[in-house]
Short mmCIF file of C-alpha atoms in Angstrom, two decimals:
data_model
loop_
_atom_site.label_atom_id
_atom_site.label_comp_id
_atom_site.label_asym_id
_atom_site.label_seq_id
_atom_site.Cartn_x
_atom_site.Cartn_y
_atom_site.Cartn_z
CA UNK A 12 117.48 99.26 104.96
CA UNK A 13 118.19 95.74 103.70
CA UNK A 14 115.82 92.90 102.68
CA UNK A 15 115.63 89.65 105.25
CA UNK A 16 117.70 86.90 103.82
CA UNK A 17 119.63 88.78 101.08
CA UNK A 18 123.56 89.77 101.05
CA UNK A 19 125.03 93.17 100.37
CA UNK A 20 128.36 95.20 101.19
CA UNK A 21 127.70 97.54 104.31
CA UNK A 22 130.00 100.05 104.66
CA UNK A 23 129.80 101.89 108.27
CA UNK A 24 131.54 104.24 110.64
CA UNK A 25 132.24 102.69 113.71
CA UNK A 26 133.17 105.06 117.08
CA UNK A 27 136.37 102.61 118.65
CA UNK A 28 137.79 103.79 122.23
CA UNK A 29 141.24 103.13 123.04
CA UNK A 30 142.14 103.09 127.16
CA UNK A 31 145.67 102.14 126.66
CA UNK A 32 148.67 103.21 124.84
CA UNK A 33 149.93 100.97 122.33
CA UNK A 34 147.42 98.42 120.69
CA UNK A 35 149.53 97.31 117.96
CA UNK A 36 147.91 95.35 114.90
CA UNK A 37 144.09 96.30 115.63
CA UNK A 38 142.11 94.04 113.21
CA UNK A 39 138.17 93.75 113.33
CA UNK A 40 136.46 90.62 112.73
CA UNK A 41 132.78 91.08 111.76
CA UNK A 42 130.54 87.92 112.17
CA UNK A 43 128.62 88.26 108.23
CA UNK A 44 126.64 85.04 108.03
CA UNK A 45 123.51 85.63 110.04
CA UNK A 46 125.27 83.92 112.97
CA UNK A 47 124.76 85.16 117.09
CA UNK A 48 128.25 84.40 118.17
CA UNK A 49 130.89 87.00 117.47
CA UNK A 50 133.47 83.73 117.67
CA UNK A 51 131.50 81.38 115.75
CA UNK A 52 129.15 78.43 116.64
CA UNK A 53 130.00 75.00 119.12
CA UNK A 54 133.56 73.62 119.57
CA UNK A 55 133.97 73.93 115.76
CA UNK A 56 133.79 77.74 115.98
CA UNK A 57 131.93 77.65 112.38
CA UNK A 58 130.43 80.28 111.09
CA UNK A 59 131.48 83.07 108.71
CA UNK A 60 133.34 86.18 109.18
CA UNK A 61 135.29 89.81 107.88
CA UNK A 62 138.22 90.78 108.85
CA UNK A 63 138.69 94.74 108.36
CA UNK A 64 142.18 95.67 109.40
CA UNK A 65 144.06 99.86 109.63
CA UNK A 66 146.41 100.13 106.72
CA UNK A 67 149.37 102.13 108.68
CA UNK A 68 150.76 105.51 107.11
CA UNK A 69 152.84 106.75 105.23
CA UNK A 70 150.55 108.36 103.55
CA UNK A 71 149.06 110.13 106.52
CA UNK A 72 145.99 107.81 107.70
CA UNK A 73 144.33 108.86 110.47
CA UNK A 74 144.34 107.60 113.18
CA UNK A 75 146.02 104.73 112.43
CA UNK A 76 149.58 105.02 113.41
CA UNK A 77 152.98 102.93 112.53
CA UNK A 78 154.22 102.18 116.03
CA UNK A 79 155.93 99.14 115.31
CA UNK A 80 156.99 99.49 111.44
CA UNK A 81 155.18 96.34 110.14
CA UNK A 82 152.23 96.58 107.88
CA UNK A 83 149.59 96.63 110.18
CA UNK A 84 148.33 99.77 111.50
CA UNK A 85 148.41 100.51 115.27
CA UNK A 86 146.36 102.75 117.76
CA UNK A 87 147.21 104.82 120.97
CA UNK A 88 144.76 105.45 123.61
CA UNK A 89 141.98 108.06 122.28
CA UNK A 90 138.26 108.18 120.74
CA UNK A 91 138.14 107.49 116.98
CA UNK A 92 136.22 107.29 114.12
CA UNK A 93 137.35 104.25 111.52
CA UNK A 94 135.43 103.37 108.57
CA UNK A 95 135.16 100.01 106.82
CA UNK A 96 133.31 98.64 104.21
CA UNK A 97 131.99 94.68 104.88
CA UNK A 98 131.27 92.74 102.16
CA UNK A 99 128.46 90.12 101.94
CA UNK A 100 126.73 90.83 105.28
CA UNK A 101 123.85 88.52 105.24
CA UNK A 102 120.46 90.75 106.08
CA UNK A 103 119.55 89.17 109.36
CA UNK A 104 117.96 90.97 112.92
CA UNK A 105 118.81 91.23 116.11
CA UNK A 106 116.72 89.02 118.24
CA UNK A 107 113.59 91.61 119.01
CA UNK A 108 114.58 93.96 116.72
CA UNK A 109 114.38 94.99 113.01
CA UNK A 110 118.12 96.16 113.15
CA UNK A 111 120.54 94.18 111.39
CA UNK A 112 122.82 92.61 114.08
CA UNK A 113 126.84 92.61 113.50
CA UNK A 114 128.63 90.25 116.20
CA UNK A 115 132.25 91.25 116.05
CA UNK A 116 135.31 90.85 117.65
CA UNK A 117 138.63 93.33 117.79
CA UNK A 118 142.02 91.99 118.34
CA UNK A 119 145.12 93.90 119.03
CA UNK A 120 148.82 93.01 120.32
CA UNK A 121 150.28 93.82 123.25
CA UNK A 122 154.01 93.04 122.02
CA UNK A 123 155.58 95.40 119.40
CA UNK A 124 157.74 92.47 117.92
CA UNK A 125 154.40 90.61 116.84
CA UNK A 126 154.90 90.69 112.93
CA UNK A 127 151.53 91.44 111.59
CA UNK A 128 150.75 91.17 107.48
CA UNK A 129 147.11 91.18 106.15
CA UNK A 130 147.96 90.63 103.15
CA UNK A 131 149.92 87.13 103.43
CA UNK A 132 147.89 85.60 106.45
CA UNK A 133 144.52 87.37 108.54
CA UNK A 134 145.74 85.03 111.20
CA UNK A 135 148.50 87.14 112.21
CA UNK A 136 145.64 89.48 113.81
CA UNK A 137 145.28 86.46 116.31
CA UNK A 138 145.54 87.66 119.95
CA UNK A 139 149.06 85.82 121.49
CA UNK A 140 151.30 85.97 124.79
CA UNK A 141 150.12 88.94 126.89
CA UNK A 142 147.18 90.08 123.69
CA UNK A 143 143.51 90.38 124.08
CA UNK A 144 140.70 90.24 122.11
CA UNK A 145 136.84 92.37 122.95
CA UNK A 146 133.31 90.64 121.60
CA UNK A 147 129.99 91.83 121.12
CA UNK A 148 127.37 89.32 120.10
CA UNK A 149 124.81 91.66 120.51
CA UNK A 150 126.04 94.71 118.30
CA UNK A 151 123.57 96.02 115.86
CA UNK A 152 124.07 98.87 113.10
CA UNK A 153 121.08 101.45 111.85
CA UNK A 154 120.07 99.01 109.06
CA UNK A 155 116.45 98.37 109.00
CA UNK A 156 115.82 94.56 108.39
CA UNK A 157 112.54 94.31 106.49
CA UNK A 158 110.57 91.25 104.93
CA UNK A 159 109.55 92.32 100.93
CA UNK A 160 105.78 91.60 101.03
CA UNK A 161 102.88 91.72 98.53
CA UNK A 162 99.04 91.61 98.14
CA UNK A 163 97.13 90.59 95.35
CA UNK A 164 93.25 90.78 95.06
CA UNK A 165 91.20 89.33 92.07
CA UNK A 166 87.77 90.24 91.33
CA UNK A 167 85.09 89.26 89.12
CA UNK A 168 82.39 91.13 87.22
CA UNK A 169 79.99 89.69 86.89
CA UNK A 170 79.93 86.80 89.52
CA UNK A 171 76.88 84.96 88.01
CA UNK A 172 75.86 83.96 84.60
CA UNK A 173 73.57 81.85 83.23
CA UNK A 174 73.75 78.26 81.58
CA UNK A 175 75.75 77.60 79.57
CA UNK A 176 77.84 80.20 80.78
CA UNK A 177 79.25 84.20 79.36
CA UNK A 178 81.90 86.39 79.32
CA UNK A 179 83.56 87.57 82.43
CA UNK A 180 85.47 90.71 83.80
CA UNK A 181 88.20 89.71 85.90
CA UNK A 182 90.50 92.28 87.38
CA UNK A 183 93.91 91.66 89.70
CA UNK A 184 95.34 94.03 92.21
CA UNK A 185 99.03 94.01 93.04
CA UNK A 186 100.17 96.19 96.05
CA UNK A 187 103.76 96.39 97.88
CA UNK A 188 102.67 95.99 101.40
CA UNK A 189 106.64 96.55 102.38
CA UNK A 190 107.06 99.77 104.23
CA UNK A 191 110.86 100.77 102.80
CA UNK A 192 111.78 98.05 100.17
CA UNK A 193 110.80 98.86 95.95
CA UNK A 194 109.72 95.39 94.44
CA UNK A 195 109.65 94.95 90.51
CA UNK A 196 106.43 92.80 89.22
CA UNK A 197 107.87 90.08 86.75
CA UNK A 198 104.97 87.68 86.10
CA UNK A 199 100.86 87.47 86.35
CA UNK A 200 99.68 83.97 85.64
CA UNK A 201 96.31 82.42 85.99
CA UNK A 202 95.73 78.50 86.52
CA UNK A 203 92.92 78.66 84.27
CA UNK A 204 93.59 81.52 81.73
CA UNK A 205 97.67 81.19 81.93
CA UNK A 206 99.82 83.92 81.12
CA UNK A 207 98.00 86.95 81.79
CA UNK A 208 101.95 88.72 81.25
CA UNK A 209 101.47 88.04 77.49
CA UNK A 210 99.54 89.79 74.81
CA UNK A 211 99.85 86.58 73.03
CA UNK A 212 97.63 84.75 75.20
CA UNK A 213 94.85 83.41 73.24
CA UNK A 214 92.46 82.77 76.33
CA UNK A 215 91.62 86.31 76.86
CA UNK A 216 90.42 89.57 75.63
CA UNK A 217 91.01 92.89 76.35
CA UNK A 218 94.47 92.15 78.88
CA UNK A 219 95.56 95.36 79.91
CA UNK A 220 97.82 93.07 82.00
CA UNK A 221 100.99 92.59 79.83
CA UNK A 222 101.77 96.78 80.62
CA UNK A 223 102.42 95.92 84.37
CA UNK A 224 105.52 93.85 83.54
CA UNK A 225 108.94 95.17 84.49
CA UNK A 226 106.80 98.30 86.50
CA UNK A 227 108.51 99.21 89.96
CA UNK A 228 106.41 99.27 93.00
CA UNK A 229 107.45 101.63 95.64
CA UNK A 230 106.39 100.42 99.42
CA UNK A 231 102.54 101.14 99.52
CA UNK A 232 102.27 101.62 95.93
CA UNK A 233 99.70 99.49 94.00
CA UNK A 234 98.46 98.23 90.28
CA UNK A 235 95.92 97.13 88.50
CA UNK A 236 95.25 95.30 85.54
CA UNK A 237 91.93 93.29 83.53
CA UNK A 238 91.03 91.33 80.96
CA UNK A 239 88.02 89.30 79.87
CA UNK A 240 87.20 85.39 80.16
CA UNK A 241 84.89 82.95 78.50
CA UNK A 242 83.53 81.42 81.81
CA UNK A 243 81.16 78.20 81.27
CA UNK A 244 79.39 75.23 83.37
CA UNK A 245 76.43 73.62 83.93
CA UNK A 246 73.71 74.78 86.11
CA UNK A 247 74.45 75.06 89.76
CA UNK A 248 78.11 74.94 88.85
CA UNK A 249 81.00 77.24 90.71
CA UNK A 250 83.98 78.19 88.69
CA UNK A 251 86.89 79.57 90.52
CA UNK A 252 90.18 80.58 89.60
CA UNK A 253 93.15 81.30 91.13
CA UNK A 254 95.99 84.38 89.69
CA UNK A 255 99.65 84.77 91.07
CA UNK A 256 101.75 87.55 90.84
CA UNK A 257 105.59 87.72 91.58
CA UNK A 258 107.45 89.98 91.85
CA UNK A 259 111.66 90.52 92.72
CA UNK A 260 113.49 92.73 94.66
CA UNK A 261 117.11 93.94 94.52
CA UNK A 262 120.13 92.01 95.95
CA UNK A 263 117.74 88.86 95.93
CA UNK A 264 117.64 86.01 93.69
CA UNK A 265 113.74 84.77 95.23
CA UNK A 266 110.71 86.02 93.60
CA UNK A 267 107.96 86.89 95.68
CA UNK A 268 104.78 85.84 95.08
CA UNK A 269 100.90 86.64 96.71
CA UNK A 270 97.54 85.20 95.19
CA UNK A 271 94.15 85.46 95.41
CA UNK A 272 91.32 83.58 93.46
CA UNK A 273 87.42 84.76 92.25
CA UNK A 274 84.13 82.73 92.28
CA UNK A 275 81.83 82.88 89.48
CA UNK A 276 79.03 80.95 89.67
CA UNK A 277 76.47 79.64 86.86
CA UNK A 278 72.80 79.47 87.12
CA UNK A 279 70.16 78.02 85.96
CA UNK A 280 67.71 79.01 83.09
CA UNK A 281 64.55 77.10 83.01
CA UNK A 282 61.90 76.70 79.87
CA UNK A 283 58.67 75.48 80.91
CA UNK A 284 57.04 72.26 79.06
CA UNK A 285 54.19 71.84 77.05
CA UNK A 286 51.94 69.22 76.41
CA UNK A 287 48.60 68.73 73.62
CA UNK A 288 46.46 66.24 73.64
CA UNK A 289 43.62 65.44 71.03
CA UNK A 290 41.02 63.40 70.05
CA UNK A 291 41.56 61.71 66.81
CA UNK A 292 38.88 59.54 65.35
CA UNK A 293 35.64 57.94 67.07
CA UNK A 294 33.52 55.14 66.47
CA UNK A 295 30.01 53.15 67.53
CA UNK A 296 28.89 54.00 71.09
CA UNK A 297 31.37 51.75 72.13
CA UNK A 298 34.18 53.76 71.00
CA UNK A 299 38.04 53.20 70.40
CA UNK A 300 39.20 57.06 70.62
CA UNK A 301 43.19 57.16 69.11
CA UNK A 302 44.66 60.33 71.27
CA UNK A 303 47.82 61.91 70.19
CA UNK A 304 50.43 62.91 72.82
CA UNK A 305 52.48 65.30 72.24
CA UNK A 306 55.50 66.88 75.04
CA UNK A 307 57.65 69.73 73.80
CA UNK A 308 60.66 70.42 75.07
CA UNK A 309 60.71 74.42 75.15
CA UNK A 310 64.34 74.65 76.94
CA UNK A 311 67.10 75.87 74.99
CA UNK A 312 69.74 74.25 76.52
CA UNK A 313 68.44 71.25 78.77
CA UNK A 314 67.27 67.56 77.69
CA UNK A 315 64.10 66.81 79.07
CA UNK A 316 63.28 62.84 79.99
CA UNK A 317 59.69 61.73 79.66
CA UNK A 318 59.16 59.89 82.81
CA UNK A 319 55.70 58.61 82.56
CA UNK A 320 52.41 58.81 80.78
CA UNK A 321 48.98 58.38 83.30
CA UNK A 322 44.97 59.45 82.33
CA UNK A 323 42.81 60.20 84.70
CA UNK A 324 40.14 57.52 82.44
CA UNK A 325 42.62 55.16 80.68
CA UNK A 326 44.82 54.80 83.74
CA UNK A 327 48.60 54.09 82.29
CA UNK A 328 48.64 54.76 78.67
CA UNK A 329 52.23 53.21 78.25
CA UNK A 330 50.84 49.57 78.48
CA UNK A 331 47.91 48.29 76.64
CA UNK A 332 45.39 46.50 79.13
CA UNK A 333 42.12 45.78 79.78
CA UNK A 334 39.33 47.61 81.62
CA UNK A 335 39.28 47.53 85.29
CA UNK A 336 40.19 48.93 88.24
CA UNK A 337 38.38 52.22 87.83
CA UNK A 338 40.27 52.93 84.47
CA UNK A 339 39.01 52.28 81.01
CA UNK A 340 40.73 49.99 78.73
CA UNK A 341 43.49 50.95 76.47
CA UNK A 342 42.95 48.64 73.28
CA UNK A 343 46.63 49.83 71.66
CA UNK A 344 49.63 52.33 72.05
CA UNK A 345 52.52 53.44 71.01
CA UNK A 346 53.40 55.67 74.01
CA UNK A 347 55.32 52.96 75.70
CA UNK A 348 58.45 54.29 77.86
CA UNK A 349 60.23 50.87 77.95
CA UNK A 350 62.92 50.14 78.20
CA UNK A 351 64.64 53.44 78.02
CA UNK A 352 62.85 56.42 78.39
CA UNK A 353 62.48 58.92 75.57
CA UNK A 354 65.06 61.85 76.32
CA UNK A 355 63.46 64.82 73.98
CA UNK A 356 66.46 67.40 72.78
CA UNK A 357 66.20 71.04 73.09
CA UNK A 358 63.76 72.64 70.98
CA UNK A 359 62.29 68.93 70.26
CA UNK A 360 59.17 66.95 71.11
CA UNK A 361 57.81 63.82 71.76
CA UNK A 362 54.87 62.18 70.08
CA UNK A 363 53.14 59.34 70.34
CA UNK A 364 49.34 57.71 70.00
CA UNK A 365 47.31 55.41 71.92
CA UNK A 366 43.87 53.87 71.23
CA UNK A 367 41.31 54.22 74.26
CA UNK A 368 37.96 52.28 74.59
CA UNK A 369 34.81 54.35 75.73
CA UNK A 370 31.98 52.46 76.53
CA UNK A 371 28.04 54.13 77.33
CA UNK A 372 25.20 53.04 78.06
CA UNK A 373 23.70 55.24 75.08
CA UNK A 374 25.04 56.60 72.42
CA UNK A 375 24.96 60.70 73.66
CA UNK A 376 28.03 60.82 75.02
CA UNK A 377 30.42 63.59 75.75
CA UNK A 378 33.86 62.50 77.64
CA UNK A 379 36.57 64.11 79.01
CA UNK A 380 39.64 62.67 80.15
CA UNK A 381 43.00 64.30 81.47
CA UNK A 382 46.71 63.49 80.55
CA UNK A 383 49.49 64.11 82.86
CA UNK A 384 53.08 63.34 81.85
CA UNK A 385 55.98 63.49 84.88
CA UNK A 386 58.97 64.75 82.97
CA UNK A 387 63.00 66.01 84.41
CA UNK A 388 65.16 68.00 82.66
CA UNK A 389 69.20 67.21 82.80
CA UNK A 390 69.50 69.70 86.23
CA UNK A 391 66.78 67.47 87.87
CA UNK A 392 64.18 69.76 88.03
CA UNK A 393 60.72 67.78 87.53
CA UNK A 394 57.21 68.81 86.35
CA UNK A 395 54.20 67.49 85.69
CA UNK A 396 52.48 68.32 82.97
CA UNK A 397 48.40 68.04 81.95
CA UNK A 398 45.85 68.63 79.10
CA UNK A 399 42.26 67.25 78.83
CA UNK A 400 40.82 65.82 75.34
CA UNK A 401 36.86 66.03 74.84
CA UNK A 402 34.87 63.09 72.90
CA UNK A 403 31.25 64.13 71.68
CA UNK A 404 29.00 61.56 70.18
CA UNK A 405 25.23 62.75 69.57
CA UNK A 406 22.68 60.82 67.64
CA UNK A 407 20.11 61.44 65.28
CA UNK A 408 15.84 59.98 64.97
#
């Protein structure tokens, strides 16, 4: 076997049939470059070739024969076996096929005074007067031709945390997916995490992935490696990243690389809001009632913006005004929400006082009103939020 688009030296027994008597200076030119012609390509003739040539006895070397005393060897007519070894064939298939195709071409002489020396020029193996040449351009040896592939798989464990974010289990699966070729991983790299090949790398724990350097990988075979990850976001956010392993093969220069990425995603942890409200001090049966608003932010993590400030009594608390409209008047406050809105910080509240006037028509009152406060938190998720304050006033003979 041989890997598609690398070079090596095939050596090969080739069966050559001889129908005549006297083929002096038999030389066999082996197209090595990938190429479909056994004479080369367009009027150029390029292309690349081997000339593999019988060295003529003495010593005995069978079968080539010294019929006409120069330093090429000769043939008679017979079946024979002649081996040769071709450098540099260029790992390339037969059209249809996965065997590696050989286009060649054999020469001989018809004329015994034809001086032949492969040493000084391959052109003497040039067919002249009365000489012939045979071609194949679709000769193929036994070599399978095979494409070095690989798989990689990356997982995560697990694949959701919450806000702000946690550690991670990540683990990366590297299988030869060639059916005859051995590959040899070199590198594991992630484009968040980096080198997962070092034990030096700072951005993760517990890397068993350094060890799978330098392994060999028979076809089918597979490894595995993990390590751990800080992964964080905001809510609602999707981290993903992508690993890449390569690894080479021999006689080749080009890595091969597959790669696969993993999703984590982060999710949201919400801390439901609070809100008091109380009454503070009361006067005459007319009565200016100061009410202390308080909003707590409960969350952990998330700012929460104070949006607005209504009563069910008072009407809008943020703006002192008179009564009317159905609503009571509010004589003072310092709940106003202009002109930026308070953002309260995790584990923070809000606070803030307004002065409301109740008004009776005697002086044995007991009053209830209702707060509600709209707040968001920074992932946009809104509430609103109530709590009802009580005002008695009795009177004595």
């Amino acid at each position: 076997s041989c890997t598609r688009g690398t070079t090596f030296d095939l050596t090969a027994t080739f069966e050559t049939i001889v129908t005549a008597n006297a083929r002096y200076d038999a030389g066999f030119f082996f197209r090595i470059d990938g190429g479909s012609n056994a004479r080369g390509d367009g009027n150029g003739a390029a292309g690349q070739c081997s000339l593999s040539a019988l060295t003529p006895p003495p010593p005995p070397n069978v079968p080539s024969l010294n019929l006409d005393g120069d330093a090429c060897g000769d043939l008679n007519s017979g079946t024979y076996n002649v081996t040769f070894t071709i450098p540099d064939v260029l790992c390339e298939a037969a059209p249809g096929t996965n065997q590696l195709k050989l286009p060649n071409c054999t020469s001989w002489h018809s004329n015994q005074g034809t001086v032949c020396d492969p040493i000084t020029d391959a052109f003497d193996f040039k067919p002249d007067t009365k000489a012939k040449c045979v071609c194949d351009d679709t000769f193929t040896v036994p070599v399978t031709v095979e494409e070095a592939t690989i798989s990689v798989t990356k997982d995560a464990s697990p694949i959701q945390v919450p806000e702000p974010g946690g550690t991670v289990t990540y683990s990366v699966l590297i299988q030869n997916t060639a059916s005859i070729e051995s590959v040899v991983v070199e590198s594991i790299n992630d484009d968040l995490y980096g080198d997962l090949g070092s034990a030096a790398n700072p951005n993760v724990t517990d890397n068993t992935c350094p060890a799978k350097i330098g392994i060999t990988l028979s076809p089918g075979a597979s490894t595995s490696c993990s390590f751990k990850a800080a992964v964080s976001g905001n809510a609602g956010a999707r981290v993903t990243d992508v690993v890449e392993a390569c690894v080479s093969q021999a006689g080749s220069t080009t890595e091969i690389c597959g790669n696969d990425d993993a999703d984590v995603d982060i999710t949201d942890v919400y801390t439901a809001p609070t809100m008091q409200k109380t009454a503070q001090l009361t006067a005459n049966c007319q009565l200016d009632a100061t009410y202390q608003v308080v909003v707590s932010n409960n969350s952990l993590v998330d700012d929460l913006t104070v949006n607005s400030l209504a009563d069910d009594k008072f009407g809008d608390v943020t703006t002192a005004h008179a009564a009317g409209s159905g609503y009571e008047a509010v004589v003072s406050t310092g709940c106003s929400l202009s002109p930026t809105k308070p953002v309260v910080s995790p584990g923070g509240n809000y606070t803030c006082t307004f002065v409301g006037r109740i008004t009776s028509s005697n002086c044995d009152i007991t009053h209830t009103n209702v707060l509600t406060a709209g707040v968001t938190d920074d992932d946009g998720k809104t509430d609103s939020l109530t709590d009802d304050a009580i005002v008695s006033v009795s009177t004595t003979p």
